[in-house]
GROMACS .gro file of C-alpha atoms in nm:
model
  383
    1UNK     CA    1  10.652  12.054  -7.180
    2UNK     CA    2  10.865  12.047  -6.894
    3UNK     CA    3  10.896  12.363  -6.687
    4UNK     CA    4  11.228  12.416  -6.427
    5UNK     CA    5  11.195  12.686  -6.181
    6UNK     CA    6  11.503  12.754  -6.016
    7UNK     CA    7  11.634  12.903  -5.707
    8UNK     CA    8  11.996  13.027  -5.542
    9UNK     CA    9  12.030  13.116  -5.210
   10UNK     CA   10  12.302  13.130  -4.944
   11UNK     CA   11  12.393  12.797  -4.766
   12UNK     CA   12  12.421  13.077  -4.468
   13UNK     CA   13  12.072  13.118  -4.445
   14UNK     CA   14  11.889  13.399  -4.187
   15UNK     CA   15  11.564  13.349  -4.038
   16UNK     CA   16  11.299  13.234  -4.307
   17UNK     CA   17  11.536  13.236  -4.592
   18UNK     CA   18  11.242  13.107  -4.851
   19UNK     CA   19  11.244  13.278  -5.239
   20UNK     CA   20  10.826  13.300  -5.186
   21UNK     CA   21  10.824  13.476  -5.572
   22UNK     CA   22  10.944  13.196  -5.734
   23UNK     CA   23  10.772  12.960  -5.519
   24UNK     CA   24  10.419  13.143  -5.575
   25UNK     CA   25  10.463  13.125  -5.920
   26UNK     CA   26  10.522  12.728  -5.880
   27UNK     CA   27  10.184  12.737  -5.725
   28UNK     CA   28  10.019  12.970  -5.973
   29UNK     CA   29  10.143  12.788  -6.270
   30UNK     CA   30  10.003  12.426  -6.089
   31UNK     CA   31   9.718  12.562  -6.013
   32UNK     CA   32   9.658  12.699  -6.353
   33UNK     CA   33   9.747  12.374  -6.563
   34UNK     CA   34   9.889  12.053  -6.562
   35UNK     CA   35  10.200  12.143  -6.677
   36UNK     CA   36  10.557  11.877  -6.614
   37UNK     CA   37  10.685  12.181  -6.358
   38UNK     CA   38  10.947  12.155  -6.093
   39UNK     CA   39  11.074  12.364  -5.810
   40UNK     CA   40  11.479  12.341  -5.722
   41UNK     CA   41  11.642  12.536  -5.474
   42UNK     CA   42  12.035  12.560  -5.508
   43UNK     CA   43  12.332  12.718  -5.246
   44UNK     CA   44  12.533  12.971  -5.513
   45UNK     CA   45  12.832  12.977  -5.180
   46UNK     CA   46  12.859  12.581  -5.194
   47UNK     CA   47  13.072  12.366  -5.439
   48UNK     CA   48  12.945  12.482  -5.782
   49UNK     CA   49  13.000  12.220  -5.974
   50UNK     CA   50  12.790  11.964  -5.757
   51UNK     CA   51  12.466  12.231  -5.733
   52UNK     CA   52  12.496  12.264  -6.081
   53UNK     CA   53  12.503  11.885  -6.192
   54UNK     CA   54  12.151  11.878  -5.950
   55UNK     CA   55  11.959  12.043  -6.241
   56UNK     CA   56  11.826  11.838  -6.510
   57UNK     CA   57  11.916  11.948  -6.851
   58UNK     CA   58  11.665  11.804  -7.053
   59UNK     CA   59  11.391  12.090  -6.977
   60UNK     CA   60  11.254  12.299  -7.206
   61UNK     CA   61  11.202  12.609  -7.026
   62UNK     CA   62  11.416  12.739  -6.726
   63UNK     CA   63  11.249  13.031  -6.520
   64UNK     CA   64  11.559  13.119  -6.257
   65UNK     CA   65  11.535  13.379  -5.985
   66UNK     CA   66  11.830  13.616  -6.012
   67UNK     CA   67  11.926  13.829  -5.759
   68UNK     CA   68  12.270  14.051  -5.672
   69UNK     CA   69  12.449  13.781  -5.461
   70UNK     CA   70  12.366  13.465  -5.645
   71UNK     CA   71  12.418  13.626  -6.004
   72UNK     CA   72  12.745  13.577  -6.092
   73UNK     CA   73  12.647  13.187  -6.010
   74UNK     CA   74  12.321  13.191  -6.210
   75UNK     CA   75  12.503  13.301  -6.530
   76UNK     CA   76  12.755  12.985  -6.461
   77UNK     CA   77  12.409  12.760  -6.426
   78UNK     CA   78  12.259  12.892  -6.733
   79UNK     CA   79  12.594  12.841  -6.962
   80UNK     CA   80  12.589  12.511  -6.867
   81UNK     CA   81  12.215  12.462  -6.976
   82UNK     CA   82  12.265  12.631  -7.233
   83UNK     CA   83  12.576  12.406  -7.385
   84UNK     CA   84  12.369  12.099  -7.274
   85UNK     CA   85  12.080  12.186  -7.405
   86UNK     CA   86  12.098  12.461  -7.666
   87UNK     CA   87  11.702  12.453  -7.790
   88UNK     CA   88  11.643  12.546  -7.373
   89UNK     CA   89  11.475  12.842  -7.306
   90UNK     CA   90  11.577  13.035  -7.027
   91UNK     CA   91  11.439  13.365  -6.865
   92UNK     CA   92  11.518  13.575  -6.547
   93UNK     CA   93  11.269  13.704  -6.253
   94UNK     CA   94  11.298  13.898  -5.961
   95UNK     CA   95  11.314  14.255  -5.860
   96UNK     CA   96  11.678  14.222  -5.913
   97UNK     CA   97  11.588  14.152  -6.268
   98UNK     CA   98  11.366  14.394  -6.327
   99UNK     CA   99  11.605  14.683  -6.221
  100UNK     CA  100  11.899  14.529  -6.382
  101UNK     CA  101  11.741  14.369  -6.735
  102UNK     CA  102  11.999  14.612  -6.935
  103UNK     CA  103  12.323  14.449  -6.763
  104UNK     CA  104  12.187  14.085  -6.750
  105UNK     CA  105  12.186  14.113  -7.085
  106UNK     CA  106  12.544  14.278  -7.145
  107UNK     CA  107  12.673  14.023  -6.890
  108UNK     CA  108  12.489  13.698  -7.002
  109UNK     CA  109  12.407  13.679  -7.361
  110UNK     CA  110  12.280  13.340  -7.287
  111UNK     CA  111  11.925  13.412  -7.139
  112UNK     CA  112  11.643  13.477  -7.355
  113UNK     CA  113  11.403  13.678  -7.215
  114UNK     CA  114  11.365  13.851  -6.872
  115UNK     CA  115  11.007  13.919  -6.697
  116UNK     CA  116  10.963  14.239  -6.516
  117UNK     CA  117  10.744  14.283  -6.208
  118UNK     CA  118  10.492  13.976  -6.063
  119UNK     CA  119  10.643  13.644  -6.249
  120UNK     CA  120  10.300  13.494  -6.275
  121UNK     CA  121  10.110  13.610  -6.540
  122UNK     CA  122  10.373  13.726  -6.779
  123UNK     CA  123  10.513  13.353  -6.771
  124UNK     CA  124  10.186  13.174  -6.779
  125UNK     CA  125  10.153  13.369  -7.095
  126UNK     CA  126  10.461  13.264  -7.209
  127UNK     CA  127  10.411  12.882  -7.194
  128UNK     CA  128  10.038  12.912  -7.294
  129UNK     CA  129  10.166  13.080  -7.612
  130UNK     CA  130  10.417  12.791  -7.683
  131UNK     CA  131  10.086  12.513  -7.620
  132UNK     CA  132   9.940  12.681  -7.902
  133UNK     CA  133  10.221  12.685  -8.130
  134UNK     CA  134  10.289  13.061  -8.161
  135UNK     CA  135  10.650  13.193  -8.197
  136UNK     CA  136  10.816  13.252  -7.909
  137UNK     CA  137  10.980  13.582  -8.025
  138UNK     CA  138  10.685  13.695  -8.176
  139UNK     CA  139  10.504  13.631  -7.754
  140UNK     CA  140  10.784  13.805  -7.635
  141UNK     CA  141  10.791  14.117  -7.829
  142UNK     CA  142  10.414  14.162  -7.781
  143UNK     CA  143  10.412  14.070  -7.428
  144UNK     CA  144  10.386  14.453  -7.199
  145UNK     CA  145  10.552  14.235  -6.951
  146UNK     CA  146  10.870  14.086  -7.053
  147UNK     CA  147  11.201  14.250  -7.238
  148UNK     CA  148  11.467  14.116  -7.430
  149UNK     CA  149  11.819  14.197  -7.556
  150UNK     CA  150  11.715  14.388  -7.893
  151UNK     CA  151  11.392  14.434  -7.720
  152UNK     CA  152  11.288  14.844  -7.883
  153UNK     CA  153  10.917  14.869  -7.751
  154UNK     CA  154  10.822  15.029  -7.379
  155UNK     CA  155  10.811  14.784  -7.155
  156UNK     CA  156  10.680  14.806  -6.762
  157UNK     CA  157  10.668  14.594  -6.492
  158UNK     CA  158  10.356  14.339  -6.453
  159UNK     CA  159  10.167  14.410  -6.127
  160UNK     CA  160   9.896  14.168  -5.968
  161UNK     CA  161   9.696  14.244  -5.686
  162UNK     CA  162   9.814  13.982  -5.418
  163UNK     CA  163   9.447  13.881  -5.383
  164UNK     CA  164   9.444  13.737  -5.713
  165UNK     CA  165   9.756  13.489  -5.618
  166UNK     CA  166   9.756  13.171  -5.441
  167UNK     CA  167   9.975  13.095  -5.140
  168UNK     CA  168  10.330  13.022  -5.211
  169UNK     CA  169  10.426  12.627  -5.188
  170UNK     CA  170  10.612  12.472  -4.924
  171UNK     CA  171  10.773  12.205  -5.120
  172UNK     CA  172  11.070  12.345  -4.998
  173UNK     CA  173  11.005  12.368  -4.646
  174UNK     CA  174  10.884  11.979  -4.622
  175UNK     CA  175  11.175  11.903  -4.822
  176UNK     CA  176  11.434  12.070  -4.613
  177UNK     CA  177  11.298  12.065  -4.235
  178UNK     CA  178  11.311  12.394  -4.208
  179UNK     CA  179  11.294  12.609  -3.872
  180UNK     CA  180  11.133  12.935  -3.970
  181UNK     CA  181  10.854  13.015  -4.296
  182UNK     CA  182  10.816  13.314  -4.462
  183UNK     CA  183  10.510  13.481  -4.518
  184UNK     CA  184  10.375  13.778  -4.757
  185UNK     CA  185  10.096  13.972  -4.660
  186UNK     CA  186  10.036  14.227  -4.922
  187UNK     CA  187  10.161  14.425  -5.211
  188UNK     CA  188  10.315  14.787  -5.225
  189UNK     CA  189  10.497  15.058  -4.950
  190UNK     CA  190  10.413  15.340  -4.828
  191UNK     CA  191  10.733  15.470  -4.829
  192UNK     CA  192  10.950  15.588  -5.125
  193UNK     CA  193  11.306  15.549  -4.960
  194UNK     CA  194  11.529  15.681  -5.202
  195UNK     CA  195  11.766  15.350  -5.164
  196UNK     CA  196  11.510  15.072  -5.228
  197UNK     CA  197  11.411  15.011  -5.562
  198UNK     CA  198  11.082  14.825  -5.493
  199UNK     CA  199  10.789  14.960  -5.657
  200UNK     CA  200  10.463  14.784  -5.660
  201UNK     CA  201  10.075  14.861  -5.637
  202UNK     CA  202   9.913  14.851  -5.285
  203UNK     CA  203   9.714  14.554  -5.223
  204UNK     CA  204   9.634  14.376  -4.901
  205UNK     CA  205   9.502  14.051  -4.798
  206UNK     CA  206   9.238  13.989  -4.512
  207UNK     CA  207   9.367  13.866  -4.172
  208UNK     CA  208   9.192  13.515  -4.191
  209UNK     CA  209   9.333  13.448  -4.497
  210UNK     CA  210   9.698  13.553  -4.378
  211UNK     CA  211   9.598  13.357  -4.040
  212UNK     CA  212   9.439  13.018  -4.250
  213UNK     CA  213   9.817  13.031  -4.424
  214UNK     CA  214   9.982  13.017  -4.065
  215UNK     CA  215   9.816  12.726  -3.962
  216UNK     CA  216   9.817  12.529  -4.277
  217UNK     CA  217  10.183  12.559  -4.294
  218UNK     CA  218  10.247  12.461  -3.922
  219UNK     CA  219   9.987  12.154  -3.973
  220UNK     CA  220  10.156  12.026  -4.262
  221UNK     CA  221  10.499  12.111  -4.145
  222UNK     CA  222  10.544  12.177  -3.737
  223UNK     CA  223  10.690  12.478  -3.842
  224UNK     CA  224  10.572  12.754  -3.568
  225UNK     CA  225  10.813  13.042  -3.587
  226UNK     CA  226  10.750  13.279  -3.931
  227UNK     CA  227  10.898  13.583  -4.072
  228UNK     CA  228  10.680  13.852  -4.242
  229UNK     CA  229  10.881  13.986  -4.510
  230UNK     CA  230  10.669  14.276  -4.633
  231UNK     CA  231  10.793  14.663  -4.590
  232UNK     CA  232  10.599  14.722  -4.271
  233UNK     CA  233  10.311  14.493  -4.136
  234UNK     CA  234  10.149  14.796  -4.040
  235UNK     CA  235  10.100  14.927  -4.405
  236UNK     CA  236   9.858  15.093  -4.488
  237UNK     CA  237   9.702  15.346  -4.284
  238UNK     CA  238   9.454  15.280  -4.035
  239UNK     CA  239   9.286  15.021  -4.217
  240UNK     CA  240   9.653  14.820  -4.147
  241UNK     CA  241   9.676  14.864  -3.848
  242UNK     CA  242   9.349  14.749  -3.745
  243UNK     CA  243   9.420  14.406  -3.956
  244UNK     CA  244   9.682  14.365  -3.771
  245UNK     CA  245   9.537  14.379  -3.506
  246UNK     CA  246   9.252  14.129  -3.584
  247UNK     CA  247   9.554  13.922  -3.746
  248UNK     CA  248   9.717  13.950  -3.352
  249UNK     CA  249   9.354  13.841  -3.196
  250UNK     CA  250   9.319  13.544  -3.401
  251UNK     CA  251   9.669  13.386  -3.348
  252UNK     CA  252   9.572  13.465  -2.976
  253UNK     CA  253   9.257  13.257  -3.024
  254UNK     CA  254   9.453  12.967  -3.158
  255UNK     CA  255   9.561  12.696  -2.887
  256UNK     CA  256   9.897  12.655  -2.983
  257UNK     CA  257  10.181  12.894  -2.956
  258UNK     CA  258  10.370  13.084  -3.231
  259UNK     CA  259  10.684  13.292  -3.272
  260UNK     CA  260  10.699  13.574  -3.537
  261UNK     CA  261  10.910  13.851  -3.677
  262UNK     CA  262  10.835  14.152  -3.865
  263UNK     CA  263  10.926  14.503  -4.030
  264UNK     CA  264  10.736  14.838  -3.885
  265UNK     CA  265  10.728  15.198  -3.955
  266UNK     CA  266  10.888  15.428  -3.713
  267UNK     CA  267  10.603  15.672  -3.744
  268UNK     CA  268  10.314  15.443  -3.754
  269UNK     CA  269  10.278  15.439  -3.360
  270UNK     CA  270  10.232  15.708  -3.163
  271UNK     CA  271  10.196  15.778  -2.741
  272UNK     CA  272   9.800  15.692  -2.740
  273UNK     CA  273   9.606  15.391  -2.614
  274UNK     CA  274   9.488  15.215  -2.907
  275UNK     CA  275   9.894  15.227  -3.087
  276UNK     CA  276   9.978  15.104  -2.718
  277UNK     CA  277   9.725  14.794  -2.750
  278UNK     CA  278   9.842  14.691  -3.069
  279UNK     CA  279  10.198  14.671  -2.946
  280UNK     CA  280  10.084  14.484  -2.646
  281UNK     CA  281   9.842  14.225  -2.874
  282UNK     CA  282  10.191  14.181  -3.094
  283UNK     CA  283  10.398  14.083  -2.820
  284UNK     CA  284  10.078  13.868  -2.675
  285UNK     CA  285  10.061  13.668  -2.974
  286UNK     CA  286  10.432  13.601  -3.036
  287UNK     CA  287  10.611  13.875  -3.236
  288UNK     CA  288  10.947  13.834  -3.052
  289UNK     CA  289  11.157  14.046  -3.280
  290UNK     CA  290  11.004  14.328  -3.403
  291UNK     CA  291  11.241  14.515  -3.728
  292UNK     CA  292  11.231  14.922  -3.790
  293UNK     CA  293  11.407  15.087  -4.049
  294UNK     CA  294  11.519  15.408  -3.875
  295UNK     CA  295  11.852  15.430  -4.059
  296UNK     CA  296  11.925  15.806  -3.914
  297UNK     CA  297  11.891  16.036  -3.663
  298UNK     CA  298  11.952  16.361  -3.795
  299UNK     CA  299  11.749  16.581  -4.014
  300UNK     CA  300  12.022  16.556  -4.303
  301UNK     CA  301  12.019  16.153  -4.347
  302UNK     CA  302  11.673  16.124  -4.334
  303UNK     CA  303  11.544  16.399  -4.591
  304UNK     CA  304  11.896  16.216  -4.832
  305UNK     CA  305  11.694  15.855  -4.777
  306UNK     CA  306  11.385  16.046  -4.851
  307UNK     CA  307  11.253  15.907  -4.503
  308UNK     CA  308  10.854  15.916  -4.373
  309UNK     CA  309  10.969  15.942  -4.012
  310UNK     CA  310  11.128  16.198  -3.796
  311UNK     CA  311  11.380  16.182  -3.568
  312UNK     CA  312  11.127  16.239  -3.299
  313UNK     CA  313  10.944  15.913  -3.435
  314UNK     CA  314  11.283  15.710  -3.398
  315UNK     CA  315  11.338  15.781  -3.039
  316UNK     CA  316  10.976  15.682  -2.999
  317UNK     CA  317  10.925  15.373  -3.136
  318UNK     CA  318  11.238  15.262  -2.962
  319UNK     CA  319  11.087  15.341  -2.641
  320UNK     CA  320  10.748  15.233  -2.721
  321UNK     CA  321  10.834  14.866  -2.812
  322UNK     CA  322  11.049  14.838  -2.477
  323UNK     CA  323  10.758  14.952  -2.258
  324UNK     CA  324  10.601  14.651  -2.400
  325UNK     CA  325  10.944  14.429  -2.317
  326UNK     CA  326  11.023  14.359  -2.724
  327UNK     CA  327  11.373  14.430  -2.744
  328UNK     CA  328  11.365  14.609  -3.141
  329UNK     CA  329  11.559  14.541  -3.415
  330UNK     CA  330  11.677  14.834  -3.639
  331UNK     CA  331  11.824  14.928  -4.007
  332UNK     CA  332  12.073  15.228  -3.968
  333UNK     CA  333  12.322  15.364  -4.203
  334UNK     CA  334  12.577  15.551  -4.031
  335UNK     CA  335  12.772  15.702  -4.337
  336UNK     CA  336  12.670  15.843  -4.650
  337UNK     CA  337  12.790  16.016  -4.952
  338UNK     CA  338  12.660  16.313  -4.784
  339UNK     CA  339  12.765  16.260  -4.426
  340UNK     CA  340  12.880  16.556  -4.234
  341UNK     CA  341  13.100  16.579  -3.851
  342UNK     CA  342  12.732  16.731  -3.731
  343UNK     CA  343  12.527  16.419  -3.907
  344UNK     CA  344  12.743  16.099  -3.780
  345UNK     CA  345  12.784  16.289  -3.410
  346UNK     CA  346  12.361  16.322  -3.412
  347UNK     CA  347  12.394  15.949  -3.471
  348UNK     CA  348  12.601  15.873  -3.281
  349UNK     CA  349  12.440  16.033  -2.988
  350UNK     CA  350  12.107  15.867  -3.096
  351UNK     CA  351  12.268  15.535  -3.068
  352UNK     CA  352  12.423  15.575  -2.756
  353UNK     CA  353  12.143  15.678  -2.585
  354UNK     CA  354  11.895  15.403  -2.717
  355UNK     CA  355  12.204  15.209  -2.600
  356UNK     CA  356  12.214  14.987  -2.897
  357UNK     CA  357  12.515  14.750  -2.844
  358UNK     CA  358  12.506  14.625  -3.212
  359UNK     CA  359  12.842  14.736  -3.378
  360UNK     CA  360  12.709  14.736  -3.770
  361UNK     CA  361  12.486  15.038  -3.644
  362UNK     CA  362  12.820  15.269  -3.588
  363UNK     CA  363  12.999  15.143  -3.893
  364UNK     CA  364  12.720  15.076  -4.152
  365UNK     CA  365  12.731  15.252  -4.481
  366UNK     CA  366  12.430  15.331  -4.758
  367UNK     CA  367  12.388  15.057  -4.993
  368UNK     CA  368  12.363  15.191  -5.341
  369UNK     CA  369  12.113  14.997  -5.571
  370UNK     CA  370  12.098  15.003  -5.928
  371UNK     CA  371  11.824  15.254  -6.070
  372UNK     CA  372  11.696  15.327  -5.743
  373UNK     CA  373  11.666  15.694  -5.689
  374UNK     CA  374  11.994  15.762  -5.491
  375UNK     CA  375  12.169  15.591  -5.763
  376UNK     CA  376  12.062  15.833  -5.996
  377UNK     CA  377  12.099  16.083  -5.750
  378UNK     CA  378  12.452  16.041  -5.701
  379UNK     CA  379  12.507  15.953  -6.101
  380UNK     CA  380  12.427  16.288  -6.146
  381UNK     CA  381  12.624  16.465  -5.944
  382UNK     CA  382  12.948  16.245  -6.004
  383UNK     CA  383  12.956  16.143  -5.632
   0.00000   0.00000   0.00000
């Protein structure tokens, strides 16, 4: 059985641009069994025709992460499996996917099945299901995990403890001499902004296990700047905190040099000497660019977004990270469906005296995602 899992990203890539769901799923199904399974990455902004003919038709199952910008692409790519190879079986992943199943399926009759929530499991199922002869429709209408076009039954997204998966692979970073590597350090948010449409279990792995990834993946590649991609490093509680700091103390340890960036909660760190240490350890070790999702500074915006922090926490955080000379990063969204003269001049005034210079911060505007709660929010009352 030969198994194609399939990527498209932007040929204008940011700082560790890797797909690590798709890619952990490579290494889950490896590790699992000897399957014939292969890992592609394509550019959906580059010549389509050319990143199409890379993809060999002759597969028998095609497991593609789908996501808002490369869609449109994707359902081009699967067509053209589909006309090649008509007995291919194709299925969607991502939390694009899971939010969206319903119009995949209007706009791209040609995929099979979709997979909602962690990849792993549901499509490990799958292909065990075809080893043993079953019938694929009859795996997929049973499965809790995975929907399909006339699917009728409740359905609900799969969700694995991150301890139970193995690293992602970096056959992609050896292939492509990458700069920067991603890395995922647990499952789950604290927060419930009422824009982001992530929803997953809390789970969290140790620091030496987080730190043993690090330095496997700059001894095997040279690659010594990485990108944490969860919510906020400093999830959950005090408990995540203090992992990251043992995280910061063991990079510190090491005797060579790293760079890192990272997402943190406004209102995680407060004015007192053990939130000040951390800080300090972070910048120690290497975290350069430090990310916070303030996105207002008015009472109005935040309770909208559904927002942890103040706007006393904002102006904090801000200042906190500069006593420590990292120059922070921020989300903001200026306008809103909601937006009043009073909101966007508290903003305003919040930017100015942070003295951001970044222009996207004064002009930015909310993102609406697909069942995410503001959608519905504003569905409902025809805004």
């Amino acid at each position: 059985m030969k198994i194609h899992l399939i990527y498209a990203a932007s040929s204008v890539t940011f700082v560790g641009e890797e797909y690590l769901g798709i890619s952990r799923i490579f290494s889950y199904i490896q590790s699992n069994k000897n399957w014939d399974c292969s890992l592609t990455k394509l550019f959906f902004d580059e010549n389509e025709a050319q990143q199409i003919s890379k993809v060999d038709t002759t597969g028998d199952i095609y497991a593609i992460s789908i996501y808002n910008d490369s869609a449109k692409f994707t359902y081009k790519l699967v067509r053209h499996i589909k006309q090649m190879n008509p007995k291919a079986i194709i299925c969607f992943g991502s939390q694009f996917a899971s939010n969206c199943y319903d119009l995949i399926f209007r706009d791209c009759s040609e995929v099979d099945f979709v997979i909602l929530g962690n990849g792993e499991k549901p499509l490990f199922d799958v292909l065990t299901g075809i080893d043993n002869k079953k019938n694929l429709m009859e795996i997929l209408t049973n499965h809790p995990n995975i929907v399909t076009a006339n699917c009728s039954k409740l359905k609900y997204p799969c969700s694995l403890p991150i301890t139970e998966l193995p690293w992602p692979s970096r056959q992609i970073l050896n292939s492509e001499n990458l700069l920067f590597a991603g890395i995922v350090t647990k499952h789950g948010c604290t927060g419930k902004c009422s824009f982001c449409s992530v929803r997953e279990k809390p789970s969290t792995r140790e620091p030496e296990d987080i730190f043993k990834e690090i330095v496997n993946i700059y001894k095997t590649t040279g690659i010594r700047c990485f990108n944490f991609v969860d919510p906020s490093l400093d999830d959950f509680g005090k408990k995540g905190k203090m992992n990251l700091l043992e995280l910061c103390e063991l990079i510190l340890a090491y005797p060579i040099s790293f760079s890192f960036r990272c997402y943190i909660r406004a209102n995680s760190f407060h004015d007192n000497k053990e939130d000040k240490q951390i800080l300090q350890k972070m910048k120690d070790a290497g975290f350069y660019n430090i990310f916070v999702g303030i996105e207002a500074a008015n009472n109005s915006d935040l309770a909208v977004y559904n927002k942890i922090s103040t706007v006393e926490d904002n102006y904090r955080i801000i200042r906190l990270l500069r006593e420590v000379d990292i120059n922070p990063k921020m989300g903001f969204i200026m306008f809103n469906p909601y937006s009043t003269l009073e909101s966007l001049k508290q903003n305003y005034t919040f930017l100015s005296l942070i003295k951001s210079a970044d222009i996207g911060h004064y002009i930015s505007c909310l993102e609406v995602y697909y069942n995410s709660d503001i959608y519905h929010r504003l569905k409902q009352e025809n805004l």
